């Protein structure tokens, strides 16, 4: 019989004071209060995807009708996975690697796999947050630099609708006057050659913000095989991003728990301001109608349900291990039911409200450009760095609106980053507890290594690297982890044991009828849903291409290698634990119990 124990915990006074004074776990520390954890978890879950991905998915998949599958999936899959990870973290008081290892040998590699995938994703995602910071800096000027087409880096195909209309109006719509390179061109043969005349090749036009992003900020290369030079502006922004993360996490979760009050609340303030301003602009209601007009026929499309499920899991950050780490700093009797409801519902409301704020503004942009809303709607970086920069050029005091928007994007991204990096740091300290005395240096080392890994994304070919890694590691590993998490904890560790943990922590145990329904949810419905999504995702796997650019074979091999790096710890950890450490069955589990002082797991 093998016994493992969590680090002993200090005695604390009973009563309300024990919730806020002193640490139950002096070695690791605890949150200063309930709200610190809730805000940190909300900040970790609510990210850029809520603003620039959910509204687009809603628009593309039935408008208001998309909310039906979204909230059904949230109830049947998102909230169960979220609650499960909070229970694992809070009960074990450990990050994923040690926490899962204490439950069962079969789960040993799960924690390692989660942390590896989380570290790679965090490193890759840093550049997007850095772009937000860099654009905020660029917006601090009297005139936005992407506002015109007369810069040295612009091509003749650069297109600005306002200047184009002015050119045509002032010259009586004469076919001898066409707009290109930021000026009216009178030479028709030159216009034909440059393909900038609206009547010749409108598909050749490139918006001024898009050219600014690709030709000035990124100096984008022709492909991933040509990485080119590191770009100073984005590189400095990446460094500043990591300095913020390092400074916030170096003092432990008590300091980060205070910083998130700003990084969580500020985006909501800006979203309210953007909505209040956007809804009063001409054309705003057209954008809102595009966003929410229901098309219930889309409910019969399996793809709609698949997208709703994937968006739910990704927006809640389930399956990455970060929720387990954040919950591991809770006090033992924290109410995980309340936290699950608040964060999951808050995350979903944020997504829906962000759609109103964004689409009201896009409706105004379409009105100003004289085009349908569908022509200005985009998602991801296209929304943040092309469509919205174009939009603010049509507003009074445009630099102010640009600064607010990009600061909002930065804070949305950075607090998600806090949780991801804390997951890596806490895992290292839990595996090597002697390093806790030197935690500051561990934080500096981890941030330094991840900063160096992020630098490749600041090269001229860095955007190709970002897109490639995002395609291979952003979704598929998480789906696999969620599936295995549900199966192994329910069937291997045991549903009854999990209910006992919940009762021990919260004092509440569901009655027989409710417990039976929850058992069906965790044992059948949730695994089936995530399993279908996972199979669909893996069977639709193809070599990556983007915007007509086909990535070379070697690049896809690199992407597959990173995917394998995220997944291989699963079988390796399980086999090593059974064959070398325990020399027992893969299905052996540890019976875990815990009181105020310690958690004890005995191998059965």
PDB file of N, CA and C in Angstrom, residues 262-359:
ATOM      1  N   UNK A 262      -8.314  44.997 -11.988  1.00  0.00           N
ATOM      2  CA  UNK A 262      -8.291  45.973 -13.087  1.00  0.00           C
ATOM      3  C   UNK A 262      -8.426  45.286 -14.436  1.00  0.00           C
ATOM      4  N   UNK A 263      -7.650  44.223 -14.674  1.00  0.00           N
ATOM      5  CA  UNK A 263      -7.652  43.592 -15.996  1.00  0.00           C
ATOM      6  C   UNK A 263      -8.973  42.902 -16.317  1.00  0.00           C
ATOM      7  N   UNK A 264      -9.764  42.587 -15.297  1.00  0.00           N
ATOM      8  CA  UNK A 264     -11.082  41.983 -15.536  1.00  0.00           C
ATOM      9  C   UNK A 264     -12.159  43.049 -15.678  1.00  0.00           C
ATOM     10  N   UNK A 265     -12.144  44.043 -14.812  1.00  0.00           N
ATOM     11  CA  UNK A 265     -13.213  45.046 -14.809  1.00  0.00           C
ATOM     12  C   UNK A 265     -13.084  46.017 -15.976  1.00  0.00           C
ATOM     13  N   UNK A 266     -11.860  46.426 -16.311  1.00  0.00           N
ATOM     14  CA  UNK A 266     -11.671  47.442 -17.345  1.00  0.00           C
ATOM     15  C   UNK A 266     -12.282  47.049 -18.695  1.00  0.00           C
ATOM     16  N   UNK A 267     -12.111  45.800 -19.191  1.00  0.00           N
ATOM     17  CA  UNK A 267     -12.742  45.457 -20.472  1.00  0.00           C
ATOM     18  C   UNK A 267     -14.254  45.627 -20.472  1.00  0.00           C
ATOM     19  N   UNK A 268     -14.907  45.352 -19.336  1.00  0.00           N
ATOM     20  CA  UNK A 268     -16.354  45.531 -19.271  1.00  0.00           C
ATOM     21  C   UNK A 268     -16.723  47.008 -19.376  1.00  0.00           C
ATOM     22  N   UNK A 269     -15.927  47.852 -18.739  1.00  0.00           N
ATOM     23  CA  UNK A 269     -16.178  49.294 -18.834  1.00  0.00           C
ATOM     24  C   UNK A 269     -16.070  49.751 -20.282  1.00  0.00           C
ATOM     25  N   UNK A 270     -15.020  49.301 -20.974  1.00  0.00           N
ATOM     26  CA  UNK A 270     -14.819  49.709 -22.366  1.00  0.00           C
ATOM     27  C   UNK A 270     -15.914  49.147 -23.261  1.00  0.00           C
ATOM     28  N   UNK A 271     -16.317  47.898 -23.035  1.00  0.00           N
ATOM     29  CA  UNK A 271     -17.392  47.317 -23.846  1.00  0.00           C
ATOM     30  C   UNK A 271     -18.684  48.113 -23.690  1.00  0.00           C
ATOM     31  N   UNK A 272     -18.985  48.528 -22.470  1.00  0.00           N
ATOM     32  CA  UNK A 272     -20.186  49.344 -22.241  1.00  0.00           C
ATOM     33  C   UNK A 272     -20.066  50.674 -22.973  1.00  0.00           C
ATOM     34  N   UNK A 273     -18.890  51.298 -22.910  1.00  0.00           N
ATOM     35  CA  UNK A 273     -18.670  52.577 -23.595  1.00  0.00           C
ATOM     36  C   UNK A 273     -18.780  52.393 -25.105  1.00  0.00           C
ATOM     37  N   UNK A 274     -18.168  51.331 -25.635  1.00  0.00           N
ATOM     38  CA  UNK A 274     -18.229  51.076 -27.076  1.00  0.00           C
ATOM     39  C   UNK A 274     -19.663  50.820 -27.526  1.00  0.00           C
ATOM     40  N   UNK A 275     -20.412  50.081 -26.711  1.00  0.00           N
ATOM     41  CA  UNK A 275     -21.806  49.814 -27.064  1.00  0.00           C
ATOM     42  C   UNK A 275     -22.630  51.096 -27.018  1.00  0.00           C
ATOM     43  N   UNK A 276     -22.453  51.888 -25.955  1.00  0.00           N
ATOM     44  CA  UNK A 276     -23.208  53.138 -25.819  1.00  0.00           C
ATOM     45  C   UNK A 276     -22.915  54.083 -26.972  1.00  0.00           C
ATOM     46  N   UNK A 277     -21.665  54.116 -27.413  1.00  0.00           N
ATOM     47  CA  UNK A 277     -21.308  54.976 -28.545  1.00  0.00           C
ATOM     48  C   UNK A 277     -21.763  54.358 -29.865  1.00  0.00           C
ATOM     49  N   UNK A 278     -21.538  53.060 -30.010  1.00  0.00           N
ATOM     50  CA  UNK A 278     -21.832  52.412 -31.285  1.00  0.00           C
ATOM     51  C   UNK A 278     -23.304  52.374 -31.623  1.00  0.00           C
ATOM     52  N   UNK A 279     -24.160  52.159 -30.618  1.00  0.00           N
ATOM     53  CA  UNK A 279     -25.583  52.001 -30.886  1.00  0.00           C
ATOM     54  C   UNK A 279     -26.227  53.302 -31.330  1.00  0.00           C
ATOM     55  N   UNK A 280     -25.569  54.435 -31.083  1.00  0.00           N
ATOM     56  CA  UNK A 280     -26.114  55.738 -31.484  1.00  0.00           C
ATOM     57  C   UNK A 280     -25.655  56.166 -32.876  1.00  0.00           C
ATOM     58  N   UNK A 281     -24.790  55.395 -33.509  1.00  0.00           N
ATOM     59  CA  UNK A 281     -24.236  55.775 -34.804  1.00  0.00           C
ATOM     60  C   UNK A 281     -25.155  55.344 -35.941  1.00  0.00           C
ATOM     61  N   UNK A 282     -25.123  56.044 -37.072  1.00  0.00           N
ATOM     62  CA  UNK A 282     -25.927  55.641 -38.233  1.00  0.00           C
ATOM     63  C   UNK A 282     -25.545  54.239 -38.699  1.00  0.00           C
ATOM     64  N   UNK A 283     -26.548  53.420 -38.976  1.00  0.00           N
ATOM     65  CA  UNK A 283     -26.298  52.070 -39.469  1.00  0.00           C
ATOM     66  C   UNK A 283     -26.081  51.044 -38.381  1.00  0.00           C
ATOM     67  N   UNK A 284     -26.065  51.478 -37.111  1.00  0.00           N
ATOM     68  CA  UNK A 284     -25.778  50.549 -36.016  1.00  0.00           C
ATOM     69  C   UNK A 284     -26.801  49.422 -35.949  1.00  0.00           C
ATOM     70  N   UNK A 285     -28.075  49.753 -36.116  1.00  0.00           N
ATOM     71  CA  UNK A 285     -29.111  48.728 -36.006  1.00  0.00           C
ATOM     72  C   UNK A 285     -29.028  47.708 -37.131  1.00  0.00           C
ATOM     73  N   UNK A 286     -28.518  48.117 -38.291  1.00  0.00           N
ATOM     74  CA  UNK A 286     -28.304  47.141 -39.365  1.00  0.00           C
ATOM     75  C   UNK A 286     -27.297  46.082 -38.920  1.00  0.00           C
ATOM     76  N   UNK A 287     -26.239  46.529 -38.248  1.00  0.00           N
ATOM     77  CA  UNK A 287     -25.251  45.586 -37.741  1.00  0.00           C
ATOM     78  C   UNK A 287     -25.829  44.658 -36.698  1.00  0.00           C
ATOM     79  N   UNK A 288     -26.652  45.195 -35.792  1.00  0.00           N
ATOM     80  CA  UNK A 288     -27.265  44.374 -34.752  1.00  0.00           C
ATOM     81  C   UNK A 288     -28.198  43.342 -35.369  1.00  0.00           C
ATOM     82  N   UNK A 289     -28.937  43.741 -36.405  1.00  0.00           N
ATOM     83  CA  UNK A 289     -29.839  42.795 -37.069  1.00  0.00           C
ATOM     84  C   UNK A 289     -29.052  41.663 -37.726  1.00  0.00           C
ATOM     85  N   UNK A 290     -27.940  41.995 -38.356  1.00  0.00           N
ATOM     86  CA  UNK A 290     -27.098  40.951 -38.937  1.00  0.00           C
ATOM     87  C   UNK A 290     -26.614  39.984 -37.863  1.00  0.00           C
ATOM     88  N   UNK A 291     -26.334  40.521 -36.697  1.00  0.00           N
ATOM     89  CA  UNK A 291     -25.779  39.716 -35.600  1.00  0.00           C
ATOM     90  C   UNK A 291     -26.807  38.767 -35.001  1.00  0.00           C
ATOM     91  N   UNK A 292     -28.026  39.251 -34.765  1.00  0.00           N
ATOM     92  CA  UNK A 292     -28.982  38.484 -33.976  1.00  0.00           C
ATOM     93  C   UNK A 292     -30.187  37.970 -34.741  1.00  0.00           C
ATOM     94  N   UNK A 293     -30.364  38.319 -36.014  1.00  0.00           N
ATOM     95  CA  UNK A 293     -31.525  37.823 -36.758  1.00  0.00           C
ATOM     96  C   UNK A 293     -31.496  36.297 -36.777  1.00  0.00           C
ATOM     97  N   UNK A 294     -32.508  35.637 -36.200  1.00  0.00           N
ATOM     98  CA  UNK A 294     -32.448  34.175 -36.062  1.00  0.00           C
ATOM     99  C   UNK A 294     -32.757  33.442 -37.361  1.00  0.00           C
ATOM    100  N   UNK A 295     -32.003  32.417 -37.619  1.00  0.00           N
ATOM    101  CA  UNK A 295     -32.246  31.502 -38.727  1.00  0.00           C
ATOM    102  C   UNK A 295     -32.289  30.099 -38.126  1.00  0.00           C
ATOM    103  N   UNK A 296     -33.496  29.667 -37.728  1.00  0.00           N
ATOM    104  CA  UNK A 296     -33.631  28.414 -36.985  1.00  0.00           C
ATOM    105  C   UNK A 296     -33.357  27.185 -37.845  1.00  0.00           C
ATOM    106  N   UNK A 297     -33.286  27.348 -39.150  1.00  0.00           N
ATOM    107  CA  UNK A 297     -32.949  26.206 -39.998  1.00  0.00           C
ATOM    108  C   UNK A 297     -31.530  25.718 -39.733  1.00  0.00           C
ATOM    109  N   UNK A 298     -30.657  26.615 -39.215  1.00  0.00           N
ATOM    110  CA  UNK A 298     -29.274  26.223 -38.940  1.00  0.00           C
ATOM    111  C   UNK A 298     -29.166  25.254 -37.766  1.00  0.00           C
ATOM    112  N   UNK A 299     -30.234  25.133 -36.976  1.00  0.00           N
ATOM    113  CA  UNK A 299     -30.201  24.209 -35.846  1.00  0.00           C
ATOM    114  C   UNK A 299     -30.152  22.760 -36.307  1.00  0.00           C
ATOM    115  N   UNK A 300     -30.546  22.508 -37.543  1.00  0.00           N
ATOM    116  CA  UNK A 300     -30.463  21.155 -38.083  1.00  0.00           C
ATOM    117  C   UNK A 300     -29.112  20.814 -38.671  1.00  0.00           C
ATOM    118  N   UNK A 301     -28.193  21.764 -38.644  1.00  0.00           N
ATOM    119  CA  UNK A 301     -26.848  21.561 -39.184  1.00  0.00           C
ATOM    120  C   UNK A 301     -25.915  21.104 -38.062  1.00  0.00           C
ATOM    121  N   UNK A 302     -25.327  19.918 -38.217  1.00  0.00           N
ATOM    122  CA  UNK A 302     -24.428  19.377 -37.194  1.00  0.00           C
ATOM    123  C   UNK A 302     -23.245  20.306 -36.950  1.00  0.00           C
ATOM    124  N   UNK A 303     -22.792  20.983 -38.016  1.00  0.00           N
ATOM    125  CA  UNK A 303     -21.646  21.878 -37.894  1.00  0.00           C
ATOM    126  C   UNK A 303     -21.924  23.014 -36.906  1.00  0.00           C
ATOM    127  N   UNK A 304     -23.173  23.480 -36.858  1.00  0.00           N
ATOM    128  CA  UNK A 304     -23.538  24.541 -35.921  1.00  0.00           C
ATOM    129  C   UNK A 304     -23.342  24.084 -34.482  1.00  0.00           C
ATOM    130  N   UNK A 305     -23.758  22.864 -34.185  1.00  0.00           N
ATOM    131  CA  UNK A 305     -23.609  22.325 -32.834  1.00  0.00           C
ATOM    132  C   UNK A 305     -22.140  22.067 -32.506  1.00  0.00           C
ATOM    133  N   UNK A 306     -21.389  21.633 -33.495  1.00  0.00           N
ATOM    134  CA  UNK A 306     -19.960  21.401 -33.282  1.00  0.00           C
ATOM    135  C   UNK A 306     -19.244  22.704 -32.924  1.00  0.00           C
ATOM    136  N   UNK A 307     -19.561  23.769 -33.667  1.00  0.00           N
ATOM    137  CA  UNK A 307     -18.931  25.064 -33.395  1.00  0.00           C
ATOM    138  C   UNK A 307     -19.352  25.615 -32.035  1.00  0.00           C
ATOM    139  N   UNK A 308     -20.625  25.402 -31.671  1.00  0.00           N
ATOM    140  CA  UNK A 308     -21.097  25.860 -30.359  1.00  0.00           C
ATOM    141  C   UNK A 308     -20.350  25.143 -29.238  1.00  0.00           C
ATOM    142  N   UNK A 309     -20.132  23.846 -29.413  1.00  0.00           N
ATOM    143  CA  UNK A 309     -19.436  23.070 -28.384  1.00  0.00           C
ATOM    144  C   UNK A 309     -17.970  23.465 -28.269  1.00  0.00           C
ATOM    145  N   UNK A 310     -17.305  23.599 -29.398  1.00  0.00           N
ATOM    146  CA  UNK A 310     -15.885  23.956 -29.358  1.00  0.00           C
ATOM    147  C   UNK A 310     -15.691  25.349 -28.770  1.00  0.00           C
ATOM    148  N   UNK A 311     -16.568  26.294 -29.140  1.00  0.00           N
ATOM    149  CA  UNK A 311     -16.466  27.647 -28.594  1.00  0.00           C
ATOM    150  C   UNK A 311     -16.702  27.645 -27.086  1.00  0.00           C
ATOM    151  N   UNK A 312     -17.629  26.815 -26.619  1.00  0.00           N
ATOM    152  CA  UNK A 312     -17.912  26.741 -25.187  1.00  0.00           C
ATOM    153  C   UNK A 312     -16.695  26.265 -24.408  1.00  0.00           C
ATOM    154  N   UNK A 313     -16.083  25.179 -24.871  1.00  0.00           N
ATOM    155  CA  UNK A 313     -14.921  24.630 -24.168  1.00  0.00           C
ATOM    156  C   UNK A 313     -13.739  25.585 -24.198  1.00  0.00           C
ATOM    157  N   UNK A 314     -13.482  26.155 -25.375  1.00  0.00           N
ATOM    158  CA  UNK A 314     -12.315  27.021 -25.508  1.00  0.00           C
ATOM    159  C   UNK A 314     -12.480  28.312 -24.709  1.00  0.00           C
ATOM    160  N   UNK A 315     -13.694  28.876 -24.722  1.00  0.00           N
ATOM    161  CA  UNK A 315     -13.887  30.142 -24.011  1.00  0.00           C
ATOM    162  C   UNK A 315     -13.828  29.955 -22.499  1.00  0.00           C
ATOM    163  N   UNK A 316     -14.162  28.754 -22.009  1.00  0.00           N
ATOM    164  CA  UNK A 316     -14.074  28.478 -20.575  1.00  0.00           C
ATOM    165  C   UNK A 316     -12.678  28.020 -20.162  1.00  0.00           C
ATOM    166  N   UNK A 317     -11.796  27.815 -21.146  1.00  0.00           N
ATOM    167  CA  UNK A 317     -10.420  27.351 -20.888  1.00  0.00           C
ATOM    168  C   UNK A 317     -10.396  25.990 -20.212  1.00  0.00           C
ATOM    169  N   UNK A 318     -11.396  25.154 -20.493  1.00  0.00           N
ATOM    170  CA  UNK A 318     -11.412  23.804 -19.939  1.00  0.00           C
ATOM    171  C   UNK A 318     -10.396  22.933 -20.672  1.00  0.00           C
ATOM    172  N   UNK A 319      -9.821  21.988 -19.961  1.00  0.00           N
ATOM    173  CA  UNK A 319      -8.910  21.034 -20.574  1.00  0.00           C
ATOM    174  C   UNK A 319      -7.475  21.492 -20.683  1.00  0.00           C
ATOM    175  N   UNK A 320      -7.164  22.688 -20.198  1.00  0.00           N
ATOM    176  CA  UNK A 320      -5.789  23.184 -20.297  1.00  0.00           C
ATOM    177  C   UNK A 320      -5.027  23.068 -18.984  1.00  0.00           C
ATOM    178  N   UNK A 321      -5.717  22.746 -17.917  1.00  0.00           N
ATOM    179  CA  UNK A 321      -5.068  22.606 -16.616  1.00  0.00           C
ATOM    180  C   UNK A 321      -5.030  23.880 -15.800  1.00  0.00           C
ATOM    181  N   UNK A 322      -5.271  25.016 -16.432  1.00  0.00           N
ATOM    182  CA  UNK A 322      -5.206  26.281 -15.712  1.00  0.00           C
ATOM    183  C   UNK A 322      -6.258  26.403 -14.624  1.00  0.00           C
ATOM    184  N   UNK A 323      -7.456  25.888 -14.883  1.00  0.00           N
ATOM    185  CA  UNK A 323      -8.518  25.947 -13.875  1.00  0.00           C
ATOM    186  C   UNK A 323      -8.143  25.126 -12.646  1.00  0.00           C
ATOM    187  N   UNK A 324      -7.503  23.982 -12.867  1.00  0.00           N
ATOM    188  CA  UNK A 324      -7.060  23.144 -11.748  1.00  0.00           C
ATOM    189  C   UNK A 324      -6.051  23.902 -10.894  1.00  0.00           C
ATOM    190  N   UNK A 325      -5.110  24.566 -11.562  1.00  0.00           N
ATOM    191  CA  UNK A 325      -4.088  25.317 -10.829  1.00  0.00           C
ATOM    192  C   UNK A 325      -4.699  26.459 -10.033  1.00  0.00           C
ATOM    193  N   UNK A 326      -5.572  27.236 -10.652  1.00  0.00           N
ATOM    194  CA  UNK A 326      -6.187  28.358  -9.937  1.00  0.00           C
ATOM    195  C   UNK A 326      -7.006  27.869  -8.746  1.00  0.00           C
ATOM    196  N   UNK A 327      -7.747  26.765  -8.941  1.00  0.00           N
ATOM    197  CA  UNK A 327      -8.570  26.229  -7.847  1.00  0.00           C
ATOM    198  C   UNK A 327      -7.717  25.623  -6.739  1.00  0.00           C
ATOM    199  N   UNK A 328      -6.490  25.216  -7.056  1.00  0.00           N
ATOM    200  CA  UNK A 328      -5.633  24.594  -6.041  1.00  0.00           C
ATOM    201  C   UNK A 328      -5.237  25.575  -4.945  1.00  0.00           C
ATOM    202  N   UNK A 329      -5.392  26.871  -5.198  1.00  0.00           N
ATOM    203  CA  UNK A 329      -5.064  27.885  -4.191  1.00  0.00           C
ATOM    204  C   UNK A 329      -6.281  28.293  -3.369  1.00  0.00           C
ATOM    205  N   UNK A 330      -7.414  27.639  -3.602  1.00  0.00           N
ATOM    206  CA  UNK A 330      -8.613  27.912  -2.806  1.00  0.00           C
ATOM    207  C   UNK A 330      -8.476  27.336  -1.406  1.00  0.00           C
ATOM    208  N   UNK A 331      -9.250  27.874  -0.490  1.00  0.00           N
ATOM    209  CA  UNK A 331      -9.400  27.222   0.798  1.00  0.00           C
ATOM    210  C   UNK A 331     -10.283  25.994   0.618  1.00  0.00           C
ATOM    211  N   UNK A 332     -10.119  25.052   1.532  1.00  0.00           N
ATOM    212  CA  UNK A 332     -10.727  23.738   1.346  1.00  0.00           C
ATOM    213  C   UNK A 332     -12.242  23.793   1.240  1.00  0.00           C
ATOM    214  N   UNK A 333     -12.875  24.709   1.959  1.00  0.00           N
ATOM    215  CA  UNK A 333     -14.339  24.747   1.991  1.00  0.00           C
ATOM    216  C   UNK A 333     -14.937  25.776   1.039  1.00  0.00           C
ATOM    217  N   UNK A 334     -14.174  26.234   0.077  1.00  0.00           N
ATOM    218  CA  UNK A 334     -14.712  27.179  -0.905  1.00  0.00           C
ATOM    219  C   UNK A 334     -15.858  26.546  -1.689  1.00  0.00           C
ATOM    220  N   UNK A 335     -16.869  27.341  -1.993  1.00  0.00           N
ATOM    221  CA  UNK A 335     -18.058  26.849  -2.691  1.00  0.00           C
ATOM    222  C   UNK A 335     -17.809  26.808  -4.197  1.00  0.00           C
ATOM    223  N   UNK A 336     -17.448  25.644  -4.718  1.00  0.00           N
ATOM    224  CA  UNK A 336     -17.133  25.517  -6.146  1.00  0.00           C
ATOM    225  C   UNK A 336     -18.386  25.591  -7.009  1.00  0.00           C
ATOM    226  N   UNK A 337     -19.550  25.249  -6.449  1.00  0.00           N
ATOM    227  CA  UNK A 337     -20.794  25.363  -7.214  1.00  0.00           C
ATOM    228  C   UNK A 337     -21.057  26.825  -7.575  1.00  0.00           C
ATOM    229  N   UNK A 338     -20.937  27.700  -6.596  1.00  0.00           N
ATOM    230  CA  UNK A 338     -21.161  29.126  -6.832  1.00  0.00           C
ATOM    231  C   UNK A 338     -20.180  29.669  -7.868  1.00  0.00           C
ATOM    232  N   UNK A 339     -18.913  29.314  -7.725  1.00  0.00           N
ATOM    233  CA  UNK A 339     -17.897  29.819  -8.651  1.00  0.00           C
ATOM    234  C   UNK A 339     -18.164  29.346 -10.073  1.00  0.00           C
ATOM    235  N   UNK A 340     -18.588  28.099 -10.216  1.00  0.00           N
ATOM    236  CA  UNK A 340     -18.886  27.566 -11.549  1.00  0.00           C
ATOM    237  C   UNK A 340     -20.021  28.335 -12.201  1.00  0.00           C
ATOM    238  N   UNK A 341     -21.094  28.573 -11.445  1.00  0.00           N
ATOM    239  CA  UNK A 341     -22.236  29.307 -11.992  1.00  0.00           C
ATOM    240  C   UNK A 341     -21.852  30.727 -12.382  1.00  0.00           C
ATOM    241  N   UNK A 342     -21.165  31.425 -11.497  1.00  0.00           N
ATOM    242  CA  UNK A 342     -20.828  32.831 -11.742  1.00  0.00           C
ATOM    243  C   UNK A 342     -19.914  32.965 -12.951  1.00  0.00           C
ATOM    244  N   UNK A 343     -18.854  32.167 -13.007  1.00  0.00           N
ATOM    245  CA  UNK A 343     -17.873  32.314 -14.088  1.00  0.00           C
ATOM    246  C   UNK A 343     -18.451  31.860 -15.422  1.00  0.00           C
ATOM    247  N   UNK A 344     -19.131  30.725 -15.446  1.00  0.00           N
ATOM    248  CA  UNK A 344     -19.672  30.213 -16.715  1.00  0.00           C
ATOM    249  C   UNK A 344     -20.748  31.139 -17.279  1.00  0.00           C
ATOM    250  N   UNK A 345     -21.660  31.577 -16.435  1.00  0.00           N
ATOM    251  CA  UNK A 345     -22.715  32.477 -16.906  1.00  0.00           C
ATOM    252  C   UNK A 345     -22.128  33.841 -17.254  1.00  0.00           C
ATOM    253  N   UNK A 346     -21.207  34.335 -16.437  1.00  0.00           N
ATOM    254  CA  UNK A 346     -20.564  35.612 -16.734  1.00  0.00           C
ATOM    255  C   UNK A 346     -19.800  35.580 -18.043  1.00  0.00           C
ATOM    256  N   UNK A 347     -19.131  34.476 -18.307  1.00  0.00           N
ATOM    257  CA  UNK A 347     -18.396  34.316 -19.557  1.00  0.00           C
ATOM    258  C   UNK A 347     -19.333  34.357 -20.755  1.00  0.00           C
ATOM    259  N   UNK A 348     -20.458  33.682 -20.651  1.00  0.00           N
ATOM    260  CA  UNK A 348     -21.410  33.627 -21.767  1.00  0.00           C
ATOM    261  C   UNK A 348     -22.081  34.978 -21.999  1.00  0.00           C
ATOM    262  N   UNK A 349     -22.473  35.648 -20.928  1.00  0.00           N
ATOM    263  CA  UNK A 349     -23.088  36.968 -21.069  1.00  0.00           C
ATOM    264  C   UNK A 349     -22.107  37.945 -21.703  1.00  0.00           C
ATOM    265  N   UNK A 350     -20.842  37.842 -21.322  1.00  0.00           N
ATOM    266  CA  UNK A 350     -19.819  38.703 -21.920  1.00  0.00           C
ATOM    267  C   UNK A 350     -19.749  38.496 -23.424  1.00  0.00           C
ATOM    268  N   UNK A 351     -19.770  37.239 -23.857  1.00  0.00           N
ATOM    269  CA  UNK A 351     -19.694  36.935 -25.286  1.00  0.00           C
ATOM    270  C   UNK A 351     -20.860  37.549 -26.047  1.00  0.00           C
ATOM    271  N   UNK A 352     -22.067  37.374 -25.513  1.00  0.00           N
ATOM    272  CA  UNK A 352     -23.259  37.889 -26.193  1.00  0.00           C
ATOM    273  C   UNK A 352     -23.236  39.416 -26.234  1.00  0.00           C
ATOM    274  N   UNK A 353     -22.911  40.040 -25.107  1.00  0.00           N
ATOM    275  CA  UNK A 353     -22.894  41.502 -25.059  1.00  0.00           C
ATOM    276  C   UNK A 353     -21.806  42.076 -25.960  1.00  0.00           C
ATOM    277  N   UNK A 354     -20.647  41.421 -26.002  1.00  0.00           N
ATOM    278  CA  UNK A 354     -19.568  41.889 -26.878  1.00  0.00           C
ATOM    279  C   UNK A 354     -20.026  41.904 -28.329  1.00  0.00           C
ATOM    280  N   UNK A 355     -20.872  40.947 -28.693  1.00  0.00           N
ATOM    281  CA  UNK A 355     -21.395  40.918 -30.057  1.00  0.00           C
ATOM    282  C   UNK A 355     -22.201  42.156 -30.389  1.00  0.00           C
ATOM    283  N   UNK A 356     -23.026  42.620 -29.442  1.00  0.00           N
ATOM    284  CA  UNK A 356     -23.796  43.847 -29.670  1.00  0.00           C
ATOM    285  C   UNK A 356     -22.870  45.050 -29.832  1.00  0.00           C
ATOM    286  N   UNK A 357     -21.836  45.129 -28.984  1.00  0.00           N
ATOM    287  CA  UNK A 357     -20.902  46.255 -29.063  1.00  0.00           C
ATOM    288  C   UNK A 357     -20.152  46.259 -30.389  1.00  0.00           C
ATOM    289  N   UNK A 358     -19.700  45.085 -30.828  1.00  0.00           N
ATOM    290  CA  UNK A 358     -18.897  44.998 -32.052  1.00  0.00           C
ATOM    291  C   UNK A 358     -19.761  45.188 -33.293  1.00  0.00           C
ATOM    292  N   UNK A 359     -20.912  44.529 -33.352  1.00  0.00           N
ATOM    293  CA  UNK A 359     -21.721  44.592 -34.569  1.00  0.00           C
ATOM    294  C   UNK A 359     -22.415  45.937 -34.743  1.00  0.00           C
TER     295      UNK A 359
END
